[in-house]
Coordinates of C-alpha atoms in Angstrom, one line a residue:
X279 CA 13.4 26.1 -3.1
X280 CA 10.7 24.2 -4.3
X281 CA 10.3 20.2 -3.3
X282 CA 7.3 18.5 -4.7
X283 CA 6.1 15.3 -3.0
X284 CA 6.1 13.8 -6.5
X285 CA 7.2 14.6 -9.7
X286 CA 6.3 12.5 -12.5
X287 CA 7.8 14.6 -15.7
X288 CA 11.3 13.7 -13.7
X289 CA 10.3 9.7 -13.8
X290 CA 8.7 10.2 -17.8
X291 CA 12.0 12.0 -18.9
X292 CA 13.3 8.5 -19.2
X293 CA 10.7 6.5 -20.1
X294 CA 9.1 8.2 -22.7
X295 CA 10.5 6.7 -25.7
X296 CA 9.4 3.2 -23.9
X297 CA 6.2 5.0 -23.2
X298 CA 5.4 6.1 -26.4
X299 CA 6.4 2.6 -27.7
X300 CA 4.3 1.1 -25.8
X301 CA 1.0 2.8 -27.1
X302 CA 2.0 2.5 -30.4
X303 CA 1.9 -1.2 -29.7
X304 CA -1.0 -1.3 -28.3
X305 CA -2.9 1.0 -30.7
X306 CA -1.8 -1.0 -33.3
X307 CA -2.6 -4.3 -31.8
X308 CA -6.6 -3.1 -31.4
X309 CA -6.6 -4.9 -28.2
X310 CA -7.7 -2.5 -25.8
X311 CA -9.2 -4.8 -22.8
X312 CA -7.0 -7.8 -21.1
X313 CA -5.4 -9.4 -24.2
X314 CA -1.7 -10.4 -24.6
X315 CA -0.2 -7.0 -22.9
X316 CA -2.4 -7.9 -19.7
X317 CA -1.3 -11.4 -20.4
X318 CA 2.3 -10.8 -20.6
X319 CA 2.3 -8.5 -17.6
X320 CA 0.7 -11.1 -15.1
X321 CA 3.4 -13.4 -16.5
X322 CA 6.2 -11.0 -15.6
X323 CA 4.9 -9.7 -12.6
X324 CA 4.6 -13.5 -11.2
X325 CA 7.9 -13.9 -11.8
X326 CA 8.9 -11.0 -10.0
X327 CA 7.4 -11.6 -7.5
X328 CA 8.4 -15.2 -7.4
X329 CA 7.1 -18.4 -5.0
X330 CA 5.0 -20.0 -7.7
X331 CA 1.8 -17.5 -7.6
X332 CA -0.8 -17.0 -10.2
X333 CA -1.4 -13.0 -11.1
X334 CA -4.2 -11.6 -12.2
X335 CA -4.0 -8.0 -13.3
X336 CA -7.1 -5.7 -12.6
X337 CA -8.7 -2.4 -12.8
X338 CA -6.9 -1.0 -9.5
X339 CA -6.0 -1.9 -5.8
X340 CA -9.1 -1.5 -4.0
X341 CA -11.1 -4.0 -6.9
X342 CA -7.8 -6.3 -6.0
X343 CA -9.1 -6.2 -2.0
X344 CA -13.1 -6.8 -3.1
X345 CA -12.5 -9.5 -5.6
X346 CA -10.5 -11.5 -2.6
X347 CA -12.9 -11.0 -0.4
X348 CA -15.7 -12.5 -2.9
X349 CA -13.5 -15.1 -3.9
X350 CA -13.8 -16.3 -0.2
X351 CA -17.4 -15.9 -0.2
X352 CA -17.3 -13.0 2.5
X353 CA -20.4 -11.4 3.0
X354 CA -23.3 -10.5 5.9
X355 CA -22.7 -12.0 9.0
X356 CA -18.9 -12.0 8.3
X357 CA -16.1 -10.2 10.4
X358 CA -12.7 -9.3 8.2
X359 CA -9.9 -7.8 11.2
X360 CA -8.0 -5.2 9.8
X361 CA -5.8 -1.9 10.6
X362 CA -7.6 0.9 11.5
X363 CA -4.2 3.2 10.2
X364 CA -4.6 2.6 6.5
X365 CA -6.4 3.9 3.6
X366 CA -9.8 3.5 3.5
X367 CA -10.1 0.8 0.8
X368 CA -8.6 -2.1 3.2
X369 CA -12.2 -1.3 5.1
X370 CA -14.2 0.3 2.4
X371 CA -14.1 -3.7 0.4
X372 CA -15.1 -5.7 3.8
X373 CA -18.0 -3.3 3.8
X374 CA -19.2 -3.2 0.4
X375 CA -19.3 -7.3 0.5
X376 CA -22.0 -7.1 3.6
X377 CA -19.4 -8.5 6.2
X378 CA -18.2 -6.1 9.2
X379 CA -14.1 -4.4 9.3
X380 CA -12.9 -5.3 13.0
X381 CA -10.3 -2.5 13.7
X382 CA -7.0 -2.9 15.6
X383 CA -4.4 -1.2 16.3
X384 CA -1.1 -0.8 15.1
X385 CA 2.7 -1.2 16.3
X386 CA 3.7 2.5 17.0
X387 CA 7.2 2.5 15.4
X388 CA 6.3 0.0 12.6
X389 CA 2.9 1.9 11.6
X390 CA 2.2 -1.9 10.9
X391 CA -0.8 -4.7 12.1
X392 CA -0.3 -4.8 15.8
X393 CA -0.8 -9.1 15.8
X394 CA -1.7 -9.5 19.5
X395 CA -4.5 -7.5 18.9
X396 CA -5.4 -10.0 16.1
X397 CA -5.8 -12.6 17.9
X398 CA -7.6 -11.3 20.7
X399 CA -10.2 -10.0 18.1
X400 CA -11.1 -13.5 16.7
X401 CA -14.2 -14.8 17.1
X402 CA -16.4 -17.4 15.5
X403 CA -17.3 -14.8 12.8
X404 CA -13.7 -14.0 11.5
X405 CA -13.3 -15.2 8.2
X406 CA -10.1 -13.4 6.8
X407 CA -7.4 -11.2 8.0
X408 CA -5.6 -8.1 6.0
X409 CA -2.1 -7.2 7.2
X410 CA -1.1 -4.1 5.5
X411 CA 2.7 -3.9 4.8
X412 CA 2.1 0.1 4.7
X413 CA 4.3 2.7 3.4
X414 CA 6.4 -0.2 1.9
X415 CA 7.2 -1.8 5.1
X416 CA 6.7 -5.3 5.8
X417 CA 4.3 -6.0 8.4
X418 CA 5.1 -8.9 11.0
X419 CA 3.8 -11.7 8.7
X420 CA 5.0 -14.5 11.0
X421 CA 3.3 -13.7 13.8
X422 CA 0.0 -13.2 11.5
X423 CA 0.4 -16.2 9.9
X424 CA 1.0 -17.7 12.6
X425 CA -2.5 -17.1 14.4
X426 CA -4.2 -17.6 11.3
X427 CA -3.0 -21.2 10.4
X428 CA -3.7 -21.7 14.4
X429 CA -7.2 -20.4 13.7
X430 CA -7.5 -21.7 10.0
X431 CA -8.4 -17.9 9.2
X432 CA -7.0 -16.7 5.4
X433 CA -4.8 -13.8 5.1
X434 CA -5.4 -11.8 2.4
X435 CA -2.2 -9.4 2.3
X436 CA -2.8 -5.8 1.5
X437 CA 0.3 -5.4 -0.7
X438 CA -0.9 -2.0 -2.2
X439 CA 2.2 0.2 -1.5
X440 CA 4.6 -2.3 -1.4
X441 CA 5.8 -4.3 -4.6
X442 CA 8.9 -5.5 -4.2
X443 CA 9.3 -5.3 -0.4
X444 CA 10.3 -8.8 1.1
X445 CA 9.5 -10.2 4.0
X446 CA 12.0 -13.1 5.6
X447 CA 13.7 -13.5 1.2
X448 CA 10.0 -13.7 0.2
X449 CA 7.9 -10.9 -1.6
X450 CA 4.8 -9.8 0.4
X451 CA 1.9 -10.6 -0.9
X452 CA 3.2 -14.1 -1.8
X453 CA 3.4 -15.4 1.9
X454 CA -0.7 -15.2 2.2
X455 CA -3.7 -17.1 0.7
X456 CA -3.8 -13.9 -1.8
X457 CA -2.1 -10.4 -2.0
X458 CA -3.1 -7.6 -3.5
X459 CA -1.1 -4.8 -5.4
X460 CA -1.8 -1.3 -6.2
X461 CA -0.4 0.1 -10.0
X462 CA -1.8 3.8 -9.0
X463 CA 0.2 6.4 -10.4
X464 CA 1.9 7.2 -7.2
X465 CA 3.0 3.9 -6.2
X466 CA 6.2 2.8 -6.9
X467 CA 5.2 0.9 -9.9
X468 CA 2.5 3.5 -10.9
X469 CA 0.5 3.0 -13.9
X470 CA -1.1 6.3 -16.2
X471 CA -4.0 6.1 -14.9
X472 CA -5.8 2.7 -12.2
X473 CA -4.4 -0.6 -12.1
X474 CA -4.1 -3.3 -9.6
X475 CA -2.9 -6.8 -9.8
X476 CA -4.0 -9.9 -7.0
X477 CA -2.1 -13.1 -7.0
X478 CA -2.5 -16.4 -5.5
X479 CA -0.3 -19.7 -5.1
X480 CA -3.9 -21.7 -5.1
X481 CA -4.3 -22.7 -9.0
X482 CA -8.4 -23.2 -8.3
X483 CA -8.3 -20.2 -6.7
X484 CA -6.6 -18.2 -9.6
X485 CA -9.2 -20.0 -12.1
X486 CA -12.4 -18.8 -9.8
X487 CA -10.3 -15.3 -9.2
X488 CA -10.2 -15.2 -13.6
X489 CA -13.7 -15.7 -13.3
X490 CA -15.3 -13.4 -11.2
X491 CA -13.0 -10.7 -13.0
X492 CA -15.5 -10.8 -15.9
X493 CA -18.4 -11.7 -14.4
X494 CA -18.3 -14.8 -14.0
X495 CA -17.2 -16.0 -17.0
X496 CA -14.5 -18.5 -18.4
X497 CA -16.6 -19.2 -21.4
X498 CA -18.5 -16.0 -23.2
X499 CA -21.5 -15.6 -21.9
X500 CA -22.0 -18.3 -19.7
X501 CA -22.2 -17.1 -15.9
X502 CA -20.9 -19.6 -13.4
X503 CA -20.7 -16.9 -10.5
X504 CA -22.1 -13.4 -10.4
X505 CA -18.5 -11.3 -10.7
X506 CA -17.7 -8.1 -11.6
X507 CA -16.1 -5.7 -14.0
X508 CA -12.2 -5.6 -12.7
X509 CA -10.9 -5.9 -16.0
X510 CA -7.3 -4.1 -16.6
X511 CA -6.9 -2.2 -20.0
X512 CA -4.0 -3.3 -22.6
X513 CA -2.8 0.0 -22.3
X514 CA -1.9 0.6 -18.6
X515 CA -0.4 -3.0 -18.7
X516 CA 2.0 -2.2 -21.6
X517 CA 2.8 0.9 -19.5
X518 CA 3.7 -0.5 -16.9
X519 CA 5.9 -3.4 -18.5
X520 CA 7.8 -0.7 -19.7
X521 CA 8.3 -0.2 -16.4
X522 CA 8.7 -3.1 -14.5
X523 CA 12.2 -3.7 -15.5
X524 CA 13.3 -0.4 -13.7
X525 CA 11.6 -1.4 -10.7
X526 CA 14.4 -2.5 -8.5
X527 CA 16.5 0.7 -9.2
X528 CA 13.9 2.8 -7.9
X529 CA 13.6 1.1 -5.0
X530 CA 17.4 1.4 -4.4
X531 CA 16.9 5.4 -5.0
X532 CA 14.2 5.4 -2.6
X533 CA 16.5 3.5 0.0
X534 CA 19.5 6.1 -0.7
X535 CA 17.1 9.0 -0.4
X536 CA 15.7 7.3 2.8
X537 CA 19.7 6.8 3.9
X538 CA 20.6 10.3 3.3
X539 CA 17.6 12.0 5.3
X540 CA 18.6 9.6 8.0
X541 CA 21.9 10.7 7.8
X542 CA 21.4 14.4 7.5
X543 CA 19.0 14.1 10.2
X544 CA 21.1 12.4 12.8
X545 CA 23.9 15.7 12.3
X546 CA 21.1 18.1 12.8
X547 CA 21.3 17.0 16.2
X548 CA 17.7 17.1 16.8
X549 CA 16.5 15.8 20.5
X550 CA 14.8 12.4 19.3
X551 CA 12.2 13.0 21.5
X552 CA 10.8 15.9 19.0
X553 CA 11.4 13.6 15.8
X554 CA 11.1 10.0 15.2
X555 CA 11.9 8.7 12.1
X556 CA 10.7 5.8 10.0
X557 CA 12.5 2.3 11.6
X558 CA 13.2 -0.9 9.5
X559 CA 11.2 -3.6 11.3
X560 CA 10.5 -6.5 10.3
X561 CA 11.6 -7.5 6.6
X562 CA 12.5 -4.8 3.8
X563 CA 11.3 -1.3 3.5
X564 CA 10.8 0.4 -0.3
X565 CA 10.0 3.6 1.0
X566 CA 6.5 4.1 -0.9
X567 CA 6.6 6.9 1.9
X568 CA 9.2 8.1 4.4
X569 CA 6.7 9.1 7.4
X570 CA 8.1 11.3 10.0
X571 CA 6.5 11.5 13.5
X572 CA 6.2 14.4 16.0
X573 CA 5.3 12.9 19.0
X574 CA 2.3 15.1 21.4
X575 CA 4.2 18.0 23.6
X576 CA 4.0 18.5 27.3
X577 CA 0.5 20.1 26.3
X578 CA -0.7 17.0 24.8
X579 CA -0.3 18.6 21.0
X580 CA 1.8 18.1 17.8
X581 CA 3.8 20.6 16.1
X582 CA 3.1 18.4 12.9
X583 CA 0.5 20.6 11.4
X584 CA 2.2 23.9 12.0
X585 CA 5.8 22.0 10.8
X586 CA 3.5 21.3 7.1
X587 CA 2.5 24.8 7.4
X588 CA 6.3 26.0 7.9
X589 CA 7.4 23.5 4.9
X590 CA 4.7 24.7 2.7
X591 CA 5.8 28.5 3.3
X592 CA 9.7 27.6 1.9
X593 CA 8.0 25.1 -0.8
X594 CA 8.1 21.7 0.6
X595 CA 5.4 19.9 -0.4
X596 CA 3.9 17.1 2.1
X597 CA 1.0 14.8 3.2
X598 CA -0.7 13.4 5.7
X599 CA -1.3 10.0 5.6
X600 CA -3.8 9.6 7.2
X601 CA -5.6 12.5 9.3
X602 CA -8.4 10.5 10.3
X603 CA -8.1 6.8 11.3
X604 CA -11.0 4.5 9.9
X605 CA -12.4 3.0 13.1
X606 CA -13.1 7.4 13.9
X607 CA -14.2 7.7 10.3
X608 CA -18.3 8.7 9.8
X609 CA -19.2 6.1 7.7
X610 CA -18.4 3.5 10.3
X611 CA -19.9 5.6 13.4
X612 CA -22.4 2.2 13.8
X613 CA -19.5 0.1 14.6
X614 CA -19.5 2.1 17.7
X615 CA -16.2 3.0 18.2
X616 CA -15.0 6.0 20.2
X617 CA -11.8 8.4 20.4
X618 CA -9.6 6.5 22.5
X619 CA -10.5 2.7 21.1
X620 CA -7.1 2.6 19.1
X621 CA -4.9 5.1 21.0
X622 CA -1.9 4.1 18.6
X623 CA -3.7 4.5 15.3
X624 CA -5.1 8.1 16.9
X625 CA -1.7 9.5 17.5
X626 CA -0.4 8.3 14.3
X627 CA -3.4 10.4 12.9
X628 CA -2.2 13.2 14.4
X629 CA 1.4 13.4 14.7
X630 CA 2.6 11.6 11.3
X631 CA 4.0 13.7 7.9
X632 CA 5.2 12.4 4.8
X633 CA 8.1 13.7 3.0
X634 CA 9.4 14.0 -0.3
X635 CA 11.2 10.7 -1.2
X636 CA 10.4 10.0 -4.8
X637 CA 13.7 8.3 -6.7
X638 CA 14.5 11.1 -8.5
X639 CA 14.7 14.0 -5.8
X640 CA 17.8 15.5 -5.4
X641 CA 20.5 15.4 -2.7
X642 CA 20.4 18.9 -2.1
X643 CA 16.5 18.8 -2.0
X644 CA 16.7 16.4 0.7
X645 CA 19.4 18.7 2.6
X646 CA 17.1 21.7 1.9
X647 CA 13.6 19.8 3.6
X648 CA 16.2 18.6 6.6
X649 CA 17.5 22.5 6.9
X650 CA 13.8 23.9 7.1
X651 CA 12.6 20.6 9.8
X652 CA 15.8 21.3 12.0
X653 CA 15.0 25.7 11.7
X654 CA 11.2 24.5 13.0
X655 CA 12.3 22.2 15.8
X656 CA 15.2 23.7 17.6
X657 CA 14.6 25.8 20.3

C-alpha cells in the first residue's frame, strides 16, 4: 500500500471551488501585494487567535522570526537562547541580525524548550528568548515566562507549526511579547506557496512591526527605519482565508488520526521500551507531526533509520525531523559546540521518525503503517 506523508490533491478536492474563487477575486481586484485580502486575513487571523493581538501577515515564517528580532533592535553583541532541536530558521534569524543563538536542550518526551536550561544560560547579553511549541505541541510557557518577566527578557514565541494549539485556554503565540506563524504549504494552515504571519498585543509595537515590513515606511517613501521586504501577496492571503474557516476541523482529524495510531499501537503489544510515542504535555497538541521515537539499543544504536528504510520498501513515506541538531550543524562550528553538549537534542536527532498524519489519511492507512512498525519491531 502506498502512504504519503502528505497529500495535498486530497485537502484541494474540497477546496477548489473556494480556491478558484478566491483567485478570481483577486485577479479581478488587481491588487496583487498587501491590500484588502492581506488586510482582511490579519483581521481574521487575530480573531482566531484571540487575546487582543495585532497581526501582521508576511512573506513566510522565517521573515516572521527576523522582523521580531529587528523590531527589538537585536543585533552584534546580542545573545537570543533558543532550542537547538528545531528547524534551522529559529537560529538562522538570530544570526543573520549579528547577535549570537545560545542552544539548549530540550525536554525528552516533550521535544520542547527544556526552561531550566534557560535560565541557567542568561547572562547580561540575553536579550530575547524563542520557545518553540514544535510539532504542534505547546511548549512549557509558564515556566518561560516565568524566568523571563524575572529577568525582564522578551519571548518571542516560535509558533511556526502550531496555529491553533493552546496553551493554559490561550493560543500560543499570544502569551509572548510576539509570536510568529508559519503559512508553508505543509503546515496545517498551509498557503500555495510562503507565507507567515507575526502578531503582537503591543499596539506601538505592531505600528514599528507595519513599518519595518516595507522598509520602513508608514508614509510612501519616507524611511523612518531601514526594514525589509516581508510583504505577503493578495493571493496567498485570499488562499488561505479560504481556508481558515476549516481550520479547527483539521485539527480534530489530526487528533483522531493521532488517537487511532495510539490506539492501534497500544494492541500491537509492542515493549515500550522499543517505541515511544508522542505524549501530550503541557497545553494542546495539533499534531503538525506525530514523531515517533526508537530509543538507542544495548549497542548504543537506533533501529530508526533501517525502520524508514523498511516503511519505504511497503510504501510508507516518512521524515526526519531533524537529523542534525543546530548547535552540531557547520555553519555554527564557531560557537564551539561539541557532540555531547545537548545529549537530549542528539538523541532526538537520531532516534526520532515522523509519520503520516495529514487529516485526510485513512483509517486503514493508519492500521497498514502500524502493521508494517509492529512486523519491524517484534522479535
Amino acid at each position: 500500500m502506498k502512504v504519503p506523508l502528505l497529500d495535498f490533491s486530497r485537502q484541494d478536492a474540497a477546496l477548489t471551488g473556494d480556491l478558484r474563487a478566491a483567485f478570481e477575486r483577486v485577479l479581478a481586484s488587481g491588487q496583487f501585494i498587501m491590500g484588502p485580502e492581506v488586510e482582511a486575513l490579519e483581521r481574521e487571523c487575530a480573531s482566531y487567535l484571540g487575546g487582543g493581538v495585532e497581526a501582521i501577515g508576511l512573506s513566510s515564517g522565517t521573515d516572521a522570526i527576523l522582523l521580531a528580532l529587528m523590531a527589538l533592535g537585536i543585533g552584534p553583541g546580542d545573545e537570543v537562547i533558543c532550542p537547538a532541536y528545531t528547524f534551522f530558521a529559529t537560529a538562522g534569524c538570530v544570526s543573520r541580525t549579528g547577535a549570537t543563538p545560545v542552544f539548549v536542550d530540550v525536554l525528552p518526551g516533550c521535544f520542547t524548550i527544556d526552561p531550566s536550561q534557560v535560565a541557567a544560560r542568561i547572562t547580561p547579553k540575553t536579550k530575547a528568548i524563542i520557545p518553540v511549541h514544535l510539532f504542534g505541541q505547546s511548549a512549557d510557557l509558564e515556566a518561560t515566562l516565568e524566568i523571563a518577566n524575572r529577568h525582564r527578557i522578551p519571548v518571542i514565541e516560535d509558533a511556526a507549526q502550531a496555529i491553533g494549539t493552546e496553551f493554559e485556554g490561550r493560543a500560543v503565540g499570544t502569551l509572548g511579547l510576539m509570536g510568529c506563524y508559519s503559512f508553508f504549504p505543509t503546515k496545517n494552515l498551509g498557503a500555495l506557496g510562503d507565507g507567515g504571519l507575526l502578531v503582537t498585543p503591543d499596539r506601538a509595537l505592531g505600528k514599528r512591526l507595519r513599518a519595518l515590513r516595507n522598509h520602513g515606511m508608514h508614509v510612501k517613501y519616507h524611511h523612518e527605519s531601514v526594514g525589509g521586504n516581508f510583504r505577503l501577496d493578495a493571493l496567498q492571503a485570499a488562499f488561505l482565508r479560504a481556508k481558515l474557516p476549516r481550520l479547527d476541523a483539521a485539527h480534530e482529524a489530526r487528533r483522531a488520526n493521532a488517537a487511532l495510531y495510539d490506539k492501534l499501537f497500544a494492541e500491537s503489544a509492542l515493549p515500550f521500551a522499543s517505541l515511544l510515542l508522542p505524549r501530550l504535555c503541557r497545553g494542546s497538541h495539533i499534531y503538525n507531526q506525530y514523531v515517533i521515537r526508537l530509543p538507542a539499543e544495548g549497542n548504543g544504536r537506533s533501529r530508526r533509520d533501517a525502520l524508514r528504510q523498511h516503511l519505504a520498501d511497503q510504501g510508507v513515506t516518512t521524515e526526519i525531523y531533524y537529523p542534525i541538531p543546530l548547535h552540531l550543524q557547520e555553519c555554527f562550528a564557531p560557537l564551539g559546540y561539541r557532540p555531547g553538549s545537548l545529549p537530549v537534542s542528539e538523541a532526538l536527532a537520531q532516534e526520532t521518525l515522523a509519520l503520516p498524519i495529514f487529516p485526510e489519511l485513512r483509517p486503514e492507512e493508519i492500521a497498514f503503517v502500524v502493521r508494517e512498525i509492529a512486523t519491524f519491531l517484534k522479535p
